[in-house]
Every structure is written in structure tokens, then in C-alpha cells.
XYZ file of C-alpha atoms in Angstrom:
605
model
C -26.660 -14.517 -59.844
C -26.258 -11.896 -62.237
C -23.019 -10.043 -63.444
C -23.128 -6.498 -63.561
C -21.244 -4.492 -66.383
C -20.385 -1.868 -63.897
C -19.211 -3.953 -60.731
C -15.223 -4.386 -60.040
C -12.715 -6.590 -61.408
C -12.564 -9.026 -58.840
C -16.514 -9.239 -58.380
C -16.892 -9.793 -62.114
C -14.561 -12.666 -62.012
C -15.908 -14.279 -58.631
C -19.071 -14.322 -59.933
C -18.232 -16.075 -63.355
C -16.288 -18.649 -61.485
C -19.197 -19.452 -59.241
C -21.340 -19.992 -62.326
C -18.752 -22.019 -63.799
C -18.868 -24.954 -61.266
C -22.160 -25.710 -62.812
C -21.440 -27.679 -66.115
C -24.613 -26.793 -67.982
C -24.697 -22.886 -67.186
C -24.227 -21.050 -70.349
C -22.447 -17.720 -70.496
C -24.572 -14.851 -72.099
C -23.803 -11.211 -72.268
C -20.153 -11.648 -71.633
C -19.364 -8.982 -74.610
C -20.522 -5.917 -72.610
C -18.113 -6.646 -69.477
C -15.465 -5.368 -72.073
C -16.743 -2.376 -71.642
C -15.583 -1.981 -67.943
C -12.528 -0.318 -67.032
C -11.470 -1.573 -63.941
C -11.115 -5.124 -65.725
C -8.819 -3.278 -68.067
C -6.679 -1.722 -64.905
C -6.511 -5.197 -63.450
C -5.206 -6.523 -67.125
C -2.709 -3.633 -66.644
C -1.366 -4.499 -63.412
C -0.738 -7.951 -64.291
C 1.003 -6.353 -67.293
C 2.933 -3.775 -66.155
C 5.962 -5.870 -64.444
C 7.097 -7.947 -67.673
C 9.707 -6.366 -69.997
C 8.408 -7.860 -72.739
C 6.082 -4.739 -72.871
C 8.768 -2.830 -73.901
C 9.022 -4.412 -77.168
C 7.719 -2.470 -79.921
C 4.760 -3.613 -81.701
C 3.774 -3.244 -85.712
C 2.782 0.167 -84.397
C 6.208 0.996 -82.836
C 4.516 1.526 -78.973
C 5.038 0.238 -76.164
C 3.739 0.175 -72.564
C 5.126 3.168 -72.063
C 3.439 6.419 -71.638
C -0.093 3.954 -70.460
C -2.416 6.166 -69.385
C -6.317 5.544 -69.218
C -7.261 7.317 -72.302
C -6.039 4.060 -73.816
C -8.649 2.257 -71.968
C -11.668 4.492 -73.017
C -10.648 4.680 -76.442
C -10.317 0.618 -76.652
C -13.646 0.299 -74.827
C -15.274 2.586 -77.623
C -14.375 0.798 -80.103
C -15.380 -2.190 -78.698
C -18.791 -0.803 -78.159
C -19.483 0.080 -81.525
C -17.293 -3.348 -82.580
C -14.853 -1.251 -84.741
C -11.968 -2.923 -82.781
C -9.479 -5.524 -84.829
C -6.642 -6.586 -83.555
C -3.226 -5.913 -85.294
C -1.490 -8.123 -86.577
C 1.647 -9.284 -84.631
C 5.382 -8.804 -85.339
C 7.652 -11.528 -85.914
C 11.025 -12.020 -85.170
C 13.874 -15.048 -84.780
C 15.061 -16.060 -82.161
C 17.998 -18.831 -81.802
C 17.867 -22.261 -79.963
C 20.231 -24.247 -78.273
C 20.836 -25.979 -81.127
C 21.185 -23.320 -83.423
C 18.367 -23.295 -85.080
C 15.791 -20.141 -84.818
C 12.155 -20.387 -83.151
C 9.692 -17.750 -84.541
C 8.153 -15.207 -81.967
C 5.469 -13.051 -82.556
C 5.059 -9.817 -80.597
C 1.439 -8.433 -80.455
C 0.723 -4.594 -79.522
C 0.429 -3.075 -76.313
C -3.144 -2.645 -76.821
C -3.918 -5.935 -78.318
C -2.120 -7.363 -75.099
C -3.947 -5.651 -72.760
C -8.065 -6.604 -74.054
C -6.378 -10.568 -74.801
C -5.071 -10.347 -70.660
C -9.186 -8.619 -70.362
C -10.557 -11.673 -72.277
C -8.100 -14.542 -70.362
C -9.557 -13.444 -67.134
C -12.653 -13.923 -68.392
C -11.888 -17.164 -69.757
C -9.862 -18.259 -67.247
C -12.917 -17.619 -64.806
C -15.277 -19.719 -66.714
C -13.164 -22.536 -67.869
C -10.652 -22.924 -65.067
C -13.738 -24.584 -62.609
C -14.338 -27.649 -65.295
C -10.445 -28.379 -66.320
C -9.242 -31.692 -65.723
C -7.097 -32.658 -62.653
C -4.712 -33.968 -65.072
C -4.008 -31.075 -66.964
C -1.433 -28.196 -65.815
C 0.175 -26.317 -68.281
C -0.412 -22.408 -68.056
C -3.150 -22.795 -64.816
C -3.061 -21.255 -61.841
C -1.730 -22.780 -58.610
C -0.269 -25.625 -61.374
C 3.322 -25.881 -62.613
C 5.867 -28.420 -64.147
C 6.297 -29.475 -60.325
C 2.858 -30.546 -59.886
C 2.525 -32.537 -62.907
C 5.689 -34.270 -61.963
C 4.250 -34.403 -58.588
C 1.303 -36.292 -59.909
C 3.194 -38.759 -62.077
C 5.554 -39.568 -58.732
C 2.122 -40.016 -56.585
C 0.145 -42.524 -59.047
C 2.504 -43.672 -61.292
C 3.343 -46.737 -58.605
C 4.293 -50.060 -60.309
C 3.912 -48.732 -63.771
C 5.534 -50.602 -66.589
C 4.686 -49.073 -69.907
C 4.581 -45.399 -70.572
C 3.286 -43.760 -73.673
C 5.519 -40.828 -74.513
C 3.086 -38.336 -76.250
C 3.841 -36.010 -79.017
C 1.673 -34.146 -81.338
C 3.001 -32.807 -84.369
C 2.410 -28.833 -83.840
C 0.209 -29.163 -81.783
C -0.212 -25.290 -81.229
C 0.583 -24.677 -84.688
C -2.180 -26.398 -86.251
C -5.196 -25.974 -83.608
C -7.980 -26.090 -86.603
C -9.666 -22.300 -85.526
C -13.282 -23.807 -86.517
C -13.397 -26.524 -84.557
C -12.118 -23.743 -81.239
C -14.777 -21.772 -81.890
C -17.547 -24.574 -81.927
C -15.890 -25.850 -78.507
C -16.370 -22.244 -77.467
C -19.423 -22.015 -78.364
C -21.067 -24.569 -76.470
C -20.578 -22.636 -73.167
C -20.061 -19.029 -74.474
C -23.612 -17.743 -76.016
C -22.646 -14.290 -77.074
C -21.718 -14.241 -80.738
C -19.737 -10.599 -80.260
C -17.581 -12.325 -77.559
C -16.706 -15.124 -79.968
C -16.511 -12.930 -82.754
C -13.582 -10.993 -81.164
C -11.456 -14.074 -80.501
C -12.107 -15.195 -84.243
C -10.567 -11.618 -84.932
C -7.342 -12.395 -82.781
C -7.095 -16.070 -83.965
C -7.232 -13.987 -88.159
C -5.105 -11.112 -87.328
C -1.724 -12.279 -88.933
C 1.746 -11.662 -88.504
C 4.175 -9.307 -90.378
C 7.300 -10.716 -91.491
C 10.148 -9.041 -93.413
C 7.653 -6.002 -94.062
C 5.209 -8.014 -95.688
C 1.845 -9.512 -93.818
C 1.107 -13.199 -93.670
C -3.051 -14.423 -92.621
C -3.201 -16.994 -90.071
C -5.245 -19.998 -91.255
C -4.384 -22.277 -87.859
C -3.120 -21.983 -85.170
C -3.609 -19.606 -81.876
C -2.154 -16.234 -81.892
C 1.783 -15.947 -81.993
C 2.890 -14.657 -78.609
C -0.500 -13.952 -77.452
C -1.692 -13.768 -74.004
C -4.992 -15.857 -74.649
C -3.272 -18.218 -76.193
C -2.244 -20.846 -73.920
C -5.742 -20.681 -71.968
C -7.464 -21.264 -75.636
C -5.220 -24.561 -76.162
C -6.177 -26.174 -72.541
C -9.897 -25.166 -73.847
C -9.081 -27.010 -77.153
C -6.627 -29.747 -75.495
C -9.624 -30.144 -72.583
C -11.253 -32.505 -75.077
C -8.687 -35.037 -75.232
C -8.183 -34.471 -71.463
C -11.628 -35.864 -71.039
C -11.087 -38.686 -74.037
C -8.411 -39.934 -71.718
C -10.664 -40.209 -68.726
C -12.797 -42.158 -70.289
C -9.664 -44.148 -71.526
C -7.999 -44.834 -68.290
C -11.811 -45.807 -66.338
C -12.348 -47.945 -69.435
C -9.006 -50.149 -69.216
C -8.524 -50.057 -65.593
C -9.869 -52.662 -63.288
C -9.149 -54.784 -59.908
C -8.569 -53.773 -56.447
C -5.370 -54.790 -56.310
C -2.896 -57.942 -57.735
C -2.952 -61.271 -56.678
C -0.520 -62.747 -54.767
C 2.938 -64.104 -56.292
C 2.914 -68.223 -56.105
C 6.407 -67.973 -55.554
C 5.952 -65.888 -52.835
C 3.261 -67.528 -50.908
C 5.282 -71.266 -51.099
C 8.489 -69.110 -49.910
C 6.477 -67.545 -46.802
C 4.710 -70.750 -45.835
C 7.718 -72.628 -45.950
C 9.111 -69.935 -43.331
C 6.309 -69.925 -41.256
C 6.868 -73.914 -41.316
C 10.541 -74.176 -40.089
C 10.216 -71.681 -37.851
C 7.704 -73.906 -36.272
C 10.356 -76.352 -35.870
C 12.558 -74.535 -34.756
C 14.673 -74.801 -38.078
C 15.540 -71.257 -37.651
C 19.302 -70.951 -39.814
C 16.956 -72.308 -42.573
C 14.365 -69.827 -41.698
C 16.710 -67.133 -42.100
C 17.852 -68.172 -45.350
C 14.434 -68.071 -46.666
C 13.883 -64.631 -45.920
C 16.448 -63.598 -48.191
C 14.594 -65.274 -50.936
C 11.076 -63.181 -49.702
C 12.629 -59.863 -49.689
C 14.074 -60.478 -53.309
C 10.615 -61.914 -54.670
C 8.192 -59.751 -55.778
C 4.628 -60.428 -53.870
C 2.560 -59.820 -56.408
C 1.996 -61.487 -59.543
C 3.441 -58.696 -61.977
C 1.598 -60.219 -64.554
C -1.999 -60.340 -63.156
C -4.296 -59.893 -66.292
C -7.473 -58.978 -63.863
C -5.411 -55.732 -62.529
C -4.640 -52.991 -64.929
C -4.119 -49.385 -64.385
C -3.988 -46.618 -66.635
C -2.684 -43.314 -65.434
C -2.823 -39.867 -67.598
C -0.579 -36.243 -67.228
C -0.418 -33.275 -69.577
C 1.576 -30.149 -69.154
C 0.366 -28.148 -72.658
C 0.922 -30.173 -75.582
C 3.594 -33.271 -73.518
C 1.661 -36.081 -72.048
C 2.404 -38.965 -70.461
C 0.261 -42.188 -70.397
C 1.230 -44.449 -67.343
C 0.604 -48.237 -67.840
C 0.292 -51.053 -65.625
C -0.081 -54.030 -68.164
C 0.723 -55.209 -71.581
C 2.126 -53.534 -74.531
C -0.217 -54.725 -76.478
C -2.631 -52.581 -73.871
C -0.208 -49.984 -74.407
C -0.182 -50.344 -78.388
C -4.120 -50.179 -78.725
C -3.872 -47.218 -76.448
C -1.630 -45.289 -78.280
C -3.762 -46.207 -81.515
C -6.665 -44.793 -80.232
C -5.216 -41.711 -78.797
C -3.932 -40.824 -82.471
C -7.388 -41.402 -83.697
C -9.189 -39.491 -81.823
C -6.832 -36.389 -82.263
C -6.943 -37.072 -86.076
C -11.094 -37.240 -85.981
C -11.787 -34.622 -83.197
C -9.193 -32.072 -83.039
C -7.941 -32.734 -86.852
C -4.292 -32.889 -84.668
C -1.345 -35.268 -85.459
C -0.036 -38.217 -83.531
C 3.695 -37.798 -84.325
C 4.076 -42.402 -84.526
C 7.642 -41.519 -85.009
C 8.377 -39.481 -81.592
C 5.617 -41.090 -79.695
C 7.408 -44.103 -77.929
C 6.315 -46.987 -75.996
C 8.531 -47.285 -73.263
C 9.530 -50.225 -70.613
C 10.129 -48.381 -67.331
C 12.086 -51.251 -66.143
C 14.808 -51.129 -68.925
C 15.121 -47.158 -69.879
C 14.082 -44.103 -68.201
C 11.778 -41.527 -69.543
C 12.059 -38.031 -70.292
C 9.620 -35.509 -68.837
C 9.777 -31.517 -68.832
C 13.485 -31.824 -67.908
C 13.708 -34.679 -65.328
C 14.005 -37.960 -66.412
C 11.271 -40.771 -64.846
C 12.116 -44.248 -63.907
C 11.158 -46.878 -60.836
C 12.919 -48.510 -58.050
C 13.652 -52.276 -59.064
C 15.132 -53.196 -55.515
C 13.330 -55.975 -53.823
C 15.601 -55.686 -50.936
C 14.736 -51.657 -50.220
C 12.623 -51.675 -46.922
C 11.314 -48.900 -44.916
C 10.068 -49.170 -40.715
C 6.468 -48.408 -40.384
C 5.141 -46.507 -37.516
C 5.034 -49.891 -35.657
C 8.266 -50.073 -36.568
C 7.847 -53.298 -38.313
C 10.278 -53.510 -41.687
C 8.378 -53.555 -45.175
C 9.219 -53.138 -48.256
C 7.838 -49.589 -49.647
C 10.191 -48.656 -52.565
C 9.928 -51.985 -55.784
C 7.680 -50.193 -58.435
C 7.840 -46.506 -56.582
C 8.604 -43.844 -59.471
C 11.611 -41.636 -59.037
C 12.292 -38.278 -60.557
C 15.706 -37.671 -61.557
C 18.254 -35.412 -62.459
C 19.220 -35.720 -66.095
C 23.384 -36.376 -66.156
C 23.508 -34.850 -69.451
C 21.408 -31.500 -68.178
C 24.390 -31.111 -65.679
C 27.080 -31.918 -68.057
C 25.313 -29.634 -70.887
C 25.111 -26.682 -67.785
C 28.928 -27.299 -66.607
C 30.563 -26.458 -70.087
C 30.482 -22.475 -69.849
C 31.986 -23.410 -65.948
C 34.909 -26.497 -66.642
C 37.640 -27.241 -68.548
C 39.864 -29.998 -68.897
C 37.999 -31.140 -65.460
C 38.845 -27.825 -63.942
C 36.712 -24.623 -63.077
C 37.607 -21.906 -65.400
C 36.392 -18.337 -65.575
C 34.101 -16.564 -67.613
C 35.093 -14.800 -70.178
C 32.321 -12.592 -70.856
C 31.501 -11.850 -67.208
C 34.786 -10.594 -65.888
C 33.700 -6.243 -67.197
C 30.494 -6.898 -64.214
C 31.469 -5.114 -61.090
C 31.939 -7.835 -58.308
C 28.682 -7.590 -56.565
C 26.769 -7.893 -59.868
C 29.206 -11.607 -60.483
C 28.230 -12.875 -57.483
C 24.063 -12.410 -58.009
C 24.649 -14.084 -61.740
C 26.432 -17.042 -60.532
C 23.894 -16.692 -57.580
C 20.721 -16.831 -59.556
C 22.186 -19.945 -61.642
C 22.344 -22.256 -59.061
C 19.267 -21.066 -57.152
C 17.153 -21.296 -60.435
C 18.674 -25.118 -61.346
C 17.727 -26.298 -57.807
C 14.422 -24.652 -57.584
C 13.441 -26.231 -60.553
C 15.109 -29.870 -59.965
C 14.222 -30.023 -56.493
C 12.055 -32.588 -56.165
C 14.650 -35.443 -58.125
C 15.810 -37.616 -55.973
C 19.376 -37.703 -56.770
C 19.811 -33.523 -56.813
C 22.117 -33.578 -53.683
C 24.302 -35.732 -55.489
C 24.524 -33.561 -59.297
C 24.208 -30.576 -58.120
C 27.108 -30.824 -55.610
C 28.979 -31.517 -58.727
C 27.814 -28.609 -60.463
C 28.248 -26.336 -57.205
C 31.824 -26.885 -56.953
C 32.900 -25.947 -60.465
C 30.298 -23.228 -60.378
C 31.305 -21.813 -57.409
C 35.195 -21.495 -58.020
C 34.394 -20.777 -62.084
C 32.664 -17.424 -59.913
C 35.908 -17.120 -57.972
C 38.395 -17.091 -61.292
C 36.431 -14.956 -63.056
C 36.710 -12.560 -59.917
C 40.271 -12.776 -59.842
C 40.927 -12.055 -63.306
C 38.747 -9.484 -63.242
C 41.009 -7.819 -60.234
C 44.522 -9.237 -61.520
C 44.509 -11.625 -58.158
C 44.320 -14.823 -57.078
C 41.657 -16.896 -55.682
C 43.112 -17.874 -52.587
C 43.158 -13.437 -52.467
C 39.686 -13.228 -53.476
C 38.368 -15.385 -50.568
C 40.316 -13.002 -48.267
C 38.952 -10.027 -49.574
C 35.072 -10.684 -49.816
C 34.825 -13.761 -48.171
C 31.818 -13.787 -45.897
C 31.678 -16.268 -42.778
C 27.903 -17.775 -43.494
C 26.291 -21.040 -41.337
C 26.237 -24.336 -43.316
C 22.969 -25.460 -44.681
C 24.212 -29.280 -45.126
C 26.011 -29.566 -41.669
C 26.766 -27.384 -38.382
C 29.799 -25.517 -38.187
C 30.831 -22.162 -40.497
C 32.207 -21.592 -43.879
C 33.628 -18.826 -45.756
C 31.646 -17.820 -49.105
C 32.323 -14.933 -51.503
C 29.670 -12.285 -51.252
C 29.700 -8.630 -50.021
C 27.990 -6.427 -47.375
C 25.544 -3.542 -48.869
C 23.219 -0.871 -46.887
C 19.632 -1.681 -46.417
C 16.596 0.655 -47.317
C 16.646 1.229 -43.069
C 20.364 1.682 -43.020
C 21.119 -1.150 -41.316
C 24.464 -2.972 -42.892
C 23.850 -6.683 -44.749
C 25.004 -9.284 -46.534
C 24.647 -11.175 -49.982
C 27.105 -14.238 -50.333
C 27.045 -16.609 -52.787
C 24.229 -19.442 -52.627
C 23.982 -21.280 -49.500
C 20.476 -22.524 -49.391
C 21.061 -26.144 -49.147
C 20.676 -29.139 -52.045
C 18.387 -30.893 -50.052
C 15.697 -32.971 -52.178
C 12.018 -31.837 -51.260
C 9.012 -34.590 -51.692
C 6.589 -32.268 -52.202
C 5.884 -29.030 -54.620
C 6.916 -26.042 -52.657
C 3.400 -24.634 -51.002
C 3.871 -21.080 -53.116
C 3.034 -22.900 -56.128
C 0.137 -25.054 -54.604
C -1.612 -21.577 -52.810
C -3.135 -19.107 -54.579
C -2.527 -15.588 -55.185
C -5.319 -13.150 -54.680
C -6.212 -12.122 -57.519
C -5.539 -7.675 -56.701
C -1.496 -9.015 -55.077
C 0.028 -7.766 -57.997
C 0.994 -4.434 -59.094
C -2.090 -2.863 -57.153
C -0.053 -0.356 -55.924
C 0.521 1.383 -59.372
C -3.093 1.445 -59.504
C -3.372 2.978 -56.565
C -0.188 5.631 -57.633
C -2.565 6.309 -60.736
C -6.096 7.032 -59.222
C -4.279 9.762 -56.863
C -4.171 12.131 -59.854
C -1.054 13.470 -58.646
C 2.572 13.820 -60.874
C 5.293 11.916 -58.622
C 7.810 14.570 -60.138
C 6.615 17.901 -60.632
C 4.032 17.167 -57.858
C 0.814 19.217 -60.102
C -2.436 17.787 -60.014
C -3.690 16.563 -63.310
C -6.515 13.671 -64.017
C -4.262 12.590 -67.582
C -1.360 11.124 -65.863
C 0.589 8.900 -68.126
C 2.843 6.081 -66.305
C 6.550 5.784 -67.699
C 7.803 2.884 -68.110
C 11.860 1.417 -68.186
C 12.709 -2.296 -68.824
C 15.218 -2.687 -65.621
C 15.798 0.020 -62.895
C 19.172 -1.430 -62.298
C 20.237 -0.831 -65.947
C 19.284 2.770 -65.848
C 21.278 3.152 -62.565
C 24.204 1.620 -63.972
C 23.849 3.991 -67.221
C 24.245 7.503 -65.319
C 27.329 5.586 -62.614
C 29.471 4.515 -66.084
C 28.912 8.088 -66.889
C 29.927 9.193 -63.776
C 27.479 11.802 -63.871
C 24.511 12.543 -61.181
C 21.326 10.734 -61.851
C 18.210 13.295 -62.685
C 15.392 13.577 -60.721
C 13.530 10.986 -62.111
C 16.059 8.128 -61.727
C 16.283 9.021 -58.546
C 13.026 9.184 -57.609
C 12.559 5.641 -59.597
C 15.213 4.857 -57.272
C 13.935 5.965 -54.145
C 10.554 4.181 -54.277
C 12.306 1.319 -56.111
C 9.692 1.240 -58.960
C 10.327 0.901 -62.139
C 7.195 3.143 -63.097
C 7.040 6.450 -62.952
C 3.070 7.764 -62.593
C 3.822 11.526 -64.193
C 1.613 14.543 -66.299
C 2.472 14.461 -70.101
C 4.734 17.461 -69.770
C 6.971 15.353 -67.537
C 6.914 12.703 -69.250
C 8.210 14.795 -72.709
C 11.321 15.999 -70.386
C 11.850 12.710 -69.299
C 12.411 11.199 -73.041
C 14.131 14.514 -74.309
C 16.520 14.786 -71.417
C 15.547 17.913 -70.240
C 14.397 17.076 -66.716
């Protein structure tokens, strides 16, 4: 099966991921699908929603104004391999702690051919990743590697708590491009990414060569780390198939003399005695914990965190961890941090893991009915995912004060309906992400009560009222998601796009805890869902304003359509005809001729 320079996006892709699922097939010739547009319109449609595009670049463009006289001109210099990559722009910006984390901001252009060359890569690569690995993959997310550690981590008792010094930082760029190389045979192709992994940064006017490293802020970045982190993915399989062995551990002593001597006075009919003993079973582990012929070694990465999951010793865990640091020393010339990377004893302490903290159920006593409805015990060793204390804590401080909700300060100028959405979207956002701890009910109650009534001071002092006045004004009867009945939540009603009159009250969703990832992160998205529309707006050669026909059309661009709306009503003046037309197909594009597009910035539409 051959690719074709000429055939669509999608095509292209399809085809490269079919080859892909055979591990020897080299990759020739990939160079010259660079030089087909419709990859490039794709690239731009994945592009075109993120306002990060409306940063300026080293040279001071943006997204804005896109039109595909960008794309030819790339293409040609691609073709006659004149094209080098800017380098990118870097700015500060502050942590938590106070501290500043460098961020490098590429140009629109560079953006758009590294998006070109991820699909690419992305297509080939994706097919032969490791099951373990899901940082920055499709149809993968925090949730699933969580998910993963919850499913096999069973009756684990050591975890290695994996940290490499920088890691992203100090990817050696030789050693990626011989990794490359051994499926990509096209020199030009590799010879482009060696220009994006050499293009610099500019800092305080002056520019800076990159000697390590993948690119600052750059799209292809996190797919070239799980190509260069894919090594040590497949070091650890080896790893875990090499330690672990048995079907399954042998049963407790303790156990078996506790069950027989059951069985035996219930024979005669010594049955207080009986009863007595199985007290003592369901607190007795019935497996020897200790079984040296059953080990287990489990592995999960999410970018540059992994976790190694242990059943056995810690001195199985110590030579482990020694090897691991070796082999990222010797093959990817990365560091081991010794220092940060802990050797943990699930049983004592809990482990922190993107967010949630890990531990495992120590409760003999916990039983379950199976579908026979015969009593077991299903819970000693199962991993839980938790809800860190301190990440509620650390969230309630803008919210509570001397153990009461107070209002916030710097929300009170937002109109009403605009409060509501913020406090809204917090809560929504911490659930969706801790949904799948087992305790979130129980925190996030907590944090939903102060949350909620921090929302209704702030509303109140924002309208000189009370709160008890508030609830009367815009409170919305809504059904209960936690039990039947009605309740009475701040929100307020708004017209529809069909006229029809709605509602939008404060979160009411539930806090139930869900097993399972949610099923839009474990389907997949075809791969024209997003943005094809603007494509579509583009090819039909047609200014949405002035209506002319006109092949050039340039697209314009705005960060947030709700910040432009909110401009012209402070002003209380009338929206022009662009906003509104932005505002009537609820875009925040705008496909128009260049003469538009000059009124648009100068005012004079």
C-alpha cells in the first residue's frame, strides 16, 4: 500500500497507521507529504480553537489573518528545503509556589508544519506504543493511567515512585534522532525535526541555541518524548516478565488450621465454637503474603511520572530501582533523581500520583455477596484512589475563613450570570477530574458547601443584599441529583438560540464516585470532528461580511467571543457588523476578503 502525495488528510494518515502495525515496515518518502495542503488545513483546524494562537511569536503574528497563501508559501519552501524554523519566544510564568516556569511560544507558522509533522508521527508511532504509557495519546488521559494502576495494582506492597531529573529538559537530541531513524528512512524528514529540536529561544532580546532538550512549547514535542521515553517503556516490559512468576500464592498455614478446625466442630455440632472461629478466618489473610515463588511487577507512565507496582521484597524493589537508573543513565543519557525516587510500603503511607493519592484496603473483615450470593472477601489488597485532604484544603482557602464561607473579593465587578458559570466551572472541573477516588462524595461535599455560599456572598455584596435575599431573587427550583425531592439553587433563566426560555443554576450534577474512565475519553474522535466547519466556511470563497466573492479570503481571528461582546455592552454602544455576525453564528472566526479584514482592525466597519 502506497501513500500518495496528493490524496487527503485523513487517507494519508489511515494509510500510515495501517503500515505501522507492522513492526519492521520502514517509512520512506515521508518528506514529500509536506508538500500537501489539505494536511496543512487539517493542522489548521485542530489549531484554530486554542487561544494560545493569539500569542505573538518572535515575528509579532499570530493566527490571525490565516489564509492559504500561508500554506503555499510554507510548502515552497519546504520543497526547495529553505524552511527553518524560528526560534521560539520565552516568557515567565509564576507557580503556585511562587516561583516562575519558563514557556516558550513558537510562531504561527512553525506551529502549524510541527501539528503537520505530529500527525504524521502520531500515525506511525501511535500503533507500536506501549499499553502502559499515556501521557499526550489519544483516547488516553490521567484517568486511564489511574484506571490501570486501580485494575492491576491488586495486593501490591512496594511501589517505586519514579522521577527523572528533567527529563524533558535534557532528552540528548542525538540519541532522538537515531531512535527516529530506525523506522523513519527519509533523511529530509529527519533533517527538519533536527531543525526544530536547534532552533533556540529568544530571551530578554538576545537568542539562546538549544543543545537538549525538545522544543519549548512545541506541538511535536510531547509525541517526540513518548518516542524517546518508548524505550524505557519497553526496558520495563522486559523488567516486569523477568521478575514476575507463579499463578497465584499459596495458601496461609494459619488459615488452613483455622478453616479445618471449623469444618471439624461444625461436624460435631460444636457450633458457638464454630462461630467464634470464623471471626478469626475473616481477619486472617489466606494467602501467605510472603510467598517467595509469587511475585508481580506492575509498570504505569503518564510522560515523564511512573509508577512501578511491587508484589514482593524491597530488596526486589531496591535492585529494581537500581536498574531502572542504569539503564536511563546508559541508554537515554537521563537521570534517576535517588533523592525523589522513593520506595514506598503501601501498607504504611499512601502514594502520590497525578493528583490523587494511591493506597490499599487493609480490612480483612470487608466482604462483598457474589452473584450466588455467597459472602467473600473482595476488598484486603484492592488499590483505592483517593482524594488528597490537602488538595481540598489548598482549593477551600480563596472560599473560607475562620471556618466560614466568605466572598470573593475580586469577583464581585462580574455581572451575576457570569459569577454563577465561574463558581460553576470550579466545581464541575474538580469532580471531573477526581471522579474516580473513592472518597470524592465525602471531600467534595465539604468543598461544595463553602463553595457554594462563598458564590452566594460574593453575590450579595456585589448587590448590597443579603443571602437569604439572593436565594429569593435568582433562586432556581432544580431536582436533586443525590436524593428525590427539590431544592432551590442560584442560577438564572436566559433565551435559547430557538427562543425558547432556559435555565443555568449553579452545579447540580451529583458527587457520585464513577469506577470507570468516563467513555468520551476511552472513544475516539474522528479524526475531520473538529473545526471542519471553518474549512468548509473557507473553500466557499465567499466574504461572510461584505458577501463579494474572492479566492484570498483571510480568516479573523479573536481570543474569546464573550470578551468582545462584553467590550461594546461596557461601552454601551451597538456592536458592528462583525461582532454581530461573530455573534450570530457563534464563531469566533470570521472567514472575510483582505479589505474587510483592514476595516475590521482599523474600526472602520
Amino acid at each position: 500500500m502506497e501513500v500518495c502525495e496528493m490524496q487527503n488528510a485523513e487517507t494519508i494518515l489511515s494509510i500510515l497507521g495501517k503500515q505501522a502495525t507492522n513492526d519492521n515496515h520502514e517509512f520512506r518518502r515521508l518528506y514529500r507529504l509536506l508538500f500537501n495542503p489539505d494536511l496543512y488545513l487539517l493542522a489548521y483546524q485542530k489549531l484554530s480553537a486554542k487561544p494560545g494562537n493569539m500569542t505573538r511569536g518572535v515575528d509579532n503574528k499570530t493566527i490571525d489573518g490565516f489564509k492559504k497563501e500561508w500554506i503555499h508559501t510554507t510548502i515552497e519552501l519546504l520543497r526547495e528545503e529553505k524552511y527553518y524554523p524560528k526560534p521560539v519566544r520565552r516568557v515567565y510564568i509564576p507557580k503556585k509556589n511562587g516561583k516562575r516556569r519558563p514557556l516558550g511560544i513558537p510562531t504561527f507558522i512553525d506551529k502549524l508544519v510541527q501539528e503537520v509533522i505530529r500527525l504524521i508521527l502520531e500515525a506511525i508511532y501511535e500503533p507500536s506504543f506501549s499499553e502502559n504509557s499515556h501521557g499526550f495519546r489519544p483516547k488516553r488521559s490521567c484517568h486511564t493511567a489511574l484506571y490501570q494502576i486501580k485494575k492491576t495494582g491488586k495486593g501490591t506492597n512496594w511501589v517505586i515512585e519514579g522521577d527523572i531529573t528533567g527529563c524533558f529538559d535534557n532528552i540528548n537530541h542525538a540519541r532522538l534522532l537515531q531512535l527516529l531513524n530506525i523506522k523513519i528512512k527519509d533523511g529530509r524528514f529527519i533533517e527538519l525535526i533536527r531543525r526544530f529540536l536547534k532552533a533556540g529561544y529568544f530571551e530578554f532580546n538576545i537568542k539562546k541555541n538549544s543543545y537538549s532538550g525538545t522544543p519549548q512549547g512545541g506541538i511535536i514535542s510531547p509525541i517526540l518524548a513518548n518516542i524517546y521515553l518508548h524505550e524505557f517503556d519497553t526496558f520495563m516490559g522486559k523488567v516486569c516478565a523477568k521478575y514476575s512468576k507463579g499463578i497465584g500464592k499459596r495458601t496461609n498455614p494459619e488459615y488452613h488450621r483455622l478453616v479445618c478446625n471449623r469444618y471439624y466442630y461444625l461436624k460435631t455440632g460444636r457450633k458457638h465454637e464454630a462461630i467464634e472461629l470464623r471471626k478469626q478466618i475473616l481477619k486472617t489473610p489466606s494467602k501467605d503474603e510472603m510467598d517467595p515463588n509469587f511475585l508481580r511487577v506492575k509498570y504505569v507512565r503518564y510522560a515523564d511520572d511512573f509508577l512501578i507496582l511491587i508484589i514482593g521484597s524491597k530488596q526486589l524493589a531496591n535492585t529494581i530501582k537500581s536498574k531502572v537508573a542504569l539503564f536511563l543513565k546508559n541508554e537515554l543519557q537521563l537521570e534517576l533523581n535517588q533523592e525523589k525516587t522513593l520506595i514506598t510500603h503501601l501498607a504504611t503511607k499512601r502514594v502520590a500520583f497525578l493528583g490523587y493519592e494511591i493506597t490499599k484496603t487493609q480490612e480483612n473483615s470487608l466482604r462483598k455477596k457474589n452473584s450466588l450470593g455467597h459472602s467473600k472477601r473482595a476488598f484486603n489488597g484492592t488499590i483505592q484512589l483517593l482524594v488528597p485532604t490537602q488538595v481540598i484544603t489548598e482549593q477551600l482557602k480563596q472560599f473560607r475563613g475562620n471556618n466560614k464561607a466568605i466572598s470573593h473579593t475580586s469577583r464581585i465587578w462580574m455581572p451575576v450570570e457570569e459569577i454563577v458559570q465561574r463558581y460553576t466551572a470550579e466545581i464541575r472541573g474538580l469532580y471531573q477530574y477526581y471522579c474516580l477516588a473513592t472518597n470524592v462524595s465525602t471531600q467534595l461535599s465539604r468543598f461544595q458547601y463553602y463553595h457554594y455560599y462563598s458564590m452566594a456572598k460574593t453575590i450579595a455584596r456585589k448587590e448590597k443584599s443579603s443571602v437569604k435575599k439572593v436565594h429569593a431573587k435568582y433562586g432556581i427550583p432544580v431536582d436533586r441529583k443525590d436524593r428525590p425531592g427539590t431544592r432551590n439553587l442560584i442560577g438564572f433563566k436566559y433565551r435559547n438560540s430557538k427562543g425558547e426560555i432556559c435555565s443555568f443554576t449553579y452545579y447540580n450534577g451529583g458527587l457520585k464516585w464513577k469506577e470507570t474512565p468516563s467513555s468520551q475519553v476511552m472513544e475516539a474522535l474522528p479524526v475531520n470532528s473538529l473545526g471542519g466547519q471553518l474549512i468548509q466556511r473557507l473553500n466557499k470563497s465567499h466574504c461572510e461580511l461584505c458577501g463579494n466573492k474572492e479566492e484570498n479570503l483571510e480568516v479573523h481571528h479573536v481570543r474569546k467571543l464573550k470578551d468582545i461582546k462584553k467590550k461594546y455592552a461596557k461601552r454601551g454602544a451597538v456592536a458592528p457588523k462583525w461582532v454581530l455576525q461573530m455573534s450570530w453564528i457563534n464563531r469566533k472566526t470570521l472567514v472575510v476578503c483582505h479589505s474587510c479584514h483592514i476595516n475590521i482592525h482599523n474600526g472602520t466597519l
